[in-house]
Amino acid sequence: MKKLVFSVLILGLSITSCDDDDDYQTIESIDKIKIDSVKIVNDTMDVFSIQSIKTYSTYPSHCEGFYGYDYVHNDNLTRTVTAYKYITNGPCTQATYTAANQINFSPRRTGTYTFKFWNGGNTWITKTIVVE
């Protein structure tokens, strides 16, 4: 086991040390980004099936992009979703752009699920999916 960990560590260091390319920008910070809209294709689905839920956010420049979601199970049937963006330090285009991202929802029980997507401040976009 120690040999495996040591080998992975050496491999990781050698890959990192070979990257002398300056094409990548450093992430300066992570911050919330409001979700402008949500697209749910089917508002009814079967238990154990999978559905992609798309969210759309507008970024003020190309120095910012999607980082991840905070996906919280508030109770058995309620979910809150907050999107986060990264902000880099490099030169970039200052034009705004909209990007789509997705969450794959695979319910394990039947019921009416309520999703609340953060839309800035104290506002939320609420969507429901009935799982049969």
CSV table of C-alpha atoms in Angstrom, one decimal:
chain,number,residue,atom,x,y,z
A,1,MET,CA,0.0,0.0,0.0
A,2,LYS,CA,2.8,2.4,0.8
A,3,LYS,CA,4.4,1.7,-2.6
A,4,LEU,CA,1.2,2.5,-4.3
A,5,VAL,CA,0.7,5.8,-2.5
A,6,PHE,CA,4.4,6.7,-3.1
A,7,SER,CA,4.0,5.9,-6.8
A,8,VAL,CA,0.9,8.0,-7.2
A,9,LEU,CA,2.6,10.9,-5.4
A,10,ILE,CA,5.7,10.7,-7.7
A,11,LEU,CA,3.5,10.4,-10.8
A,12,GLY,CA,1.5,13.5,-9.6
A,13,LEU,CA,4.7,15.5,-9.0
A,14,SER,CA,6.2,14.5,-12.4
A,15,ILE,CA,3.0,15.5,-14.2
A,16,THR,CA,2.8,18.8,-12.3
A,17,SER,CA,6.5,19.6,-12.9
A,18,CYS,CA,6.2,19.0,-16.6
A,19,ASP,CA,3.6,21.7,-17.0
A,20,ASP,CA,5.5,24.9,-17.8
A,21,ASP,CA,2.8,26.2,-20.0
A,22,ASP,CA,1.3,29.6,-19.1
A,23,ASP,CA,-2.0,29.0,-20.9
A,24,TYR,CA,-3.8,28.4,-17.7
A,25,GLN,CA,-5.0,31.2,-15.4
A,26,THR,CA,-5.0,31.1,-11.6
A,27,ILE,CA,-8.4,31.0,-9.9
A,28,GLU,CA,-8.5,34.1,-7.7
A,29,SER,CA,-11.8,33.5,-6.0
A,30,ILE,CA,-15.1,31.6,-6.0
A,31,ASP,CA,-18.5,33.4,-5.6
A,32,LYS,CA,-22.2,32.7,-6.1
A,33,ILE,CA,-23.7,33.3,-9.5
A,34,LYS,CA,-27.4,33.7,-9.9
A,35,ILE,CA,-29.3,31.1,-11.9
A,36,ASP,CA,-31.3,33.1,-14.6
A,37,SER,CA,-33.4,30.2,-15.8
A,38,VAL,CA,-34.0,26.4,-15.4
A,39,LYS,CA,-35.0,23.9,-18.0
A,40,ILE,CA,-36.7,20.7,-16.9
A,41,VAL,CA,-37.8,18.6,-19.8
A,42,ASN,CA,-40.2,16.2,-17.9
A,43,ASP,CA,-42.1,17.4,-14.9
A,44,THR,CA,-43.1,13.8,-14.3
A,45,MET,CA,-40.7,10.9,-14.2
A,46,ASP,CA,-40.2,7.3,-12.9
A,47,VAL,CA,-38.4,6.5,-9.7
A,48,PHE,CA,-34.8,5.4,-10.3
A,49,SER,CA,-34.7,7.0,-13.7
A,50,ILE,CA,-32.3,9.9,-14.5
A,51,GLN,CA,-33.2,13.4,-15.8
A,52,SER,CA,-30.8,16.2,-16.6
A,53,ILE,CA,-31.9,19.6,-15.2
A,54,LYS,CA,-30.2,22.5,-17.0
A,55,THR,CA,-29.5,25.8,-15.4
A,56,TYR,CA,-28.4,29.0,-17.2
A,57,SER,CA,-26.3,31.8,-15.8
A,58,THR,CA,-24.9,35.0,-17.3
A,59,TYR,CA,-21.2,35.8,-16.7
A,60,PRO,CA,-19.9,39.4,-17.0
A,61,SER,CA,-16.6,38.4,-18.7
A,62,HIS,CA,-14.7,35.4,-19.9
A,63,CYS,CA,-12.5,35.6,-16.8
A,64,GLU,CA,-15.4,33.9,-15.0
A,65,GLY,CA,-17.0,30.5,-15.5
A,66,PHE,CA,-19.0,27.8,-13.9
A,67,TYR,CA,-17.3,26.2,-10.8
A,68,GLY,CA,-20.0,24.0,-9.3
A,69,TYR,CA,-23.3,23.6,-7.4
A,70,ASP,CA,-24.2,23.6,-3.8
A,71,TYR,CA,-27.0,20.9,-3.9
A,72,VAL,CA,-28.7,20.6,-0.6
A,73,HIS,CA,-31.2,18.0,0.5
A,74,ASN,CA,-33.4,20.1,2.8
A,75,ASP,CA,-35.7,17.2,3.5
A,76,ASN,CA,-36.8,14.0,1.7
A,77,LEU,CA,-38.5,16.0,-1.2
A,78,THR,CA,-37.0,19.5,-1.2
A,79,ARG,CA,-33.7,20.5,-2.8
A,80,THR,CA,-32.0,23.9,-2.9
A,81,VAL,CA,-29.4,24.6,-5.6
A,82,THR,CA,-26.9,27.4,-5.6
A,83,ALA,CA,-24.5,27.9,-8.5
A,84,TYR,CA,-20.9,29.1,-8.0
A,85,LYS,CA,-18.5,30.7,-10.5
A,86,TYR,CA,-14.7,31.0,-10.5
A,87,ILE,CA,-12.9,34.2,-11.2
A,88,THR,CA,-9.4,34.1,-12.8
A,89,ASN,CA,-6.7,36.7,-12.8
A,90,GLY,CA,-5.7,36.6,-16.5
A,91,PRO,CA,-6.4,38.8,-19.5
A,92,CYS,CA,-9.8,38.0,-21.0
A,93,THR,CA,-12.7,39.2,-23.1
A,94,GLN,CA,-15.0,41.5,-21.2
A,95,ALA,CA,-18.1,40.6,-23.1
A,96,THR,CA,-21.0,39.0,-21.2
A,97,TYR,CA,-22.0,35.4,-22.1
A,98,THR,CA,-24.6,32.9,-21.0
A,99,ALA,CA,-23.6,29.3,-20.2
A,100,ALA,CA,-25.7,26.2,-19.4
A,101,ASN,CA,-24.8,23.6,-16.8
A,102,GLN,CA,-26.7,20.6,-15.6
A,103,ILE,CA,-27.6,18.4,-12.6
A,104,ASN,CA,-28.5,14.8,-13.1
A,105,PHE,CA,-31.5,14.0,-10.9
A,106,SER,CA,-32.1,10.4,-10.0
A,107,PRO,CA,-34.9,10.0,-7.4
A,108,ARG,CA,-34.9,7.0,-5.0
A,109,ARG,CA,-38.5,7.4,-3.8
A,110,THR,CA,-41.9,8.5,-5.2
A,111,GLY,CA,-43.4,11.9,-4.4
A,112,THR,CA,-43.4,15.5,-5.5
A,113,TYR,CA,-39.9,17.0,-5.4
A,114,THR,CA,-39.5,20.8,-5.0
A,115,PHE,CA,-36.4,22.4,-6.4
A,116,LYS,CA,-35.4,25.9,-5.4
A,117,PHE,CA,-32.7,27.5,-7.6
A,118,TRP,CA,-30.9,30.6,-6.2
A,119,ASN,CA,-31.8,33.7,-8.4
A,120,GLY,CA,-29.9,36.4,-6.4
A,121,GLY,CA,-30.7,38.0,-3.1
A,122,ASN,CA,-33.6,36.3,-1.4
A,123,THR,CA,-35.2,35.1,-4.6
A,124,TRP,CA,-35.5,31.6,-5.9
A,125,ILE,CA,-36.8,29.9,-9.0
A,126,THR,CA,-39.1,27.1,-7.9
A,127,LYS,CA,-39.7,24.0,-10.0
A,128,THR,CA,-41.4,20.7,-9.1
A,129,ILE,CA,-41.0,17.2,-10.5
A,130,VAL,CA,-43.5,14.4,-9.7
A,131,VAL,CA,-41.9,11.0,-9.3
A,132,GLU,CA,-44.1,8.0,-9.8
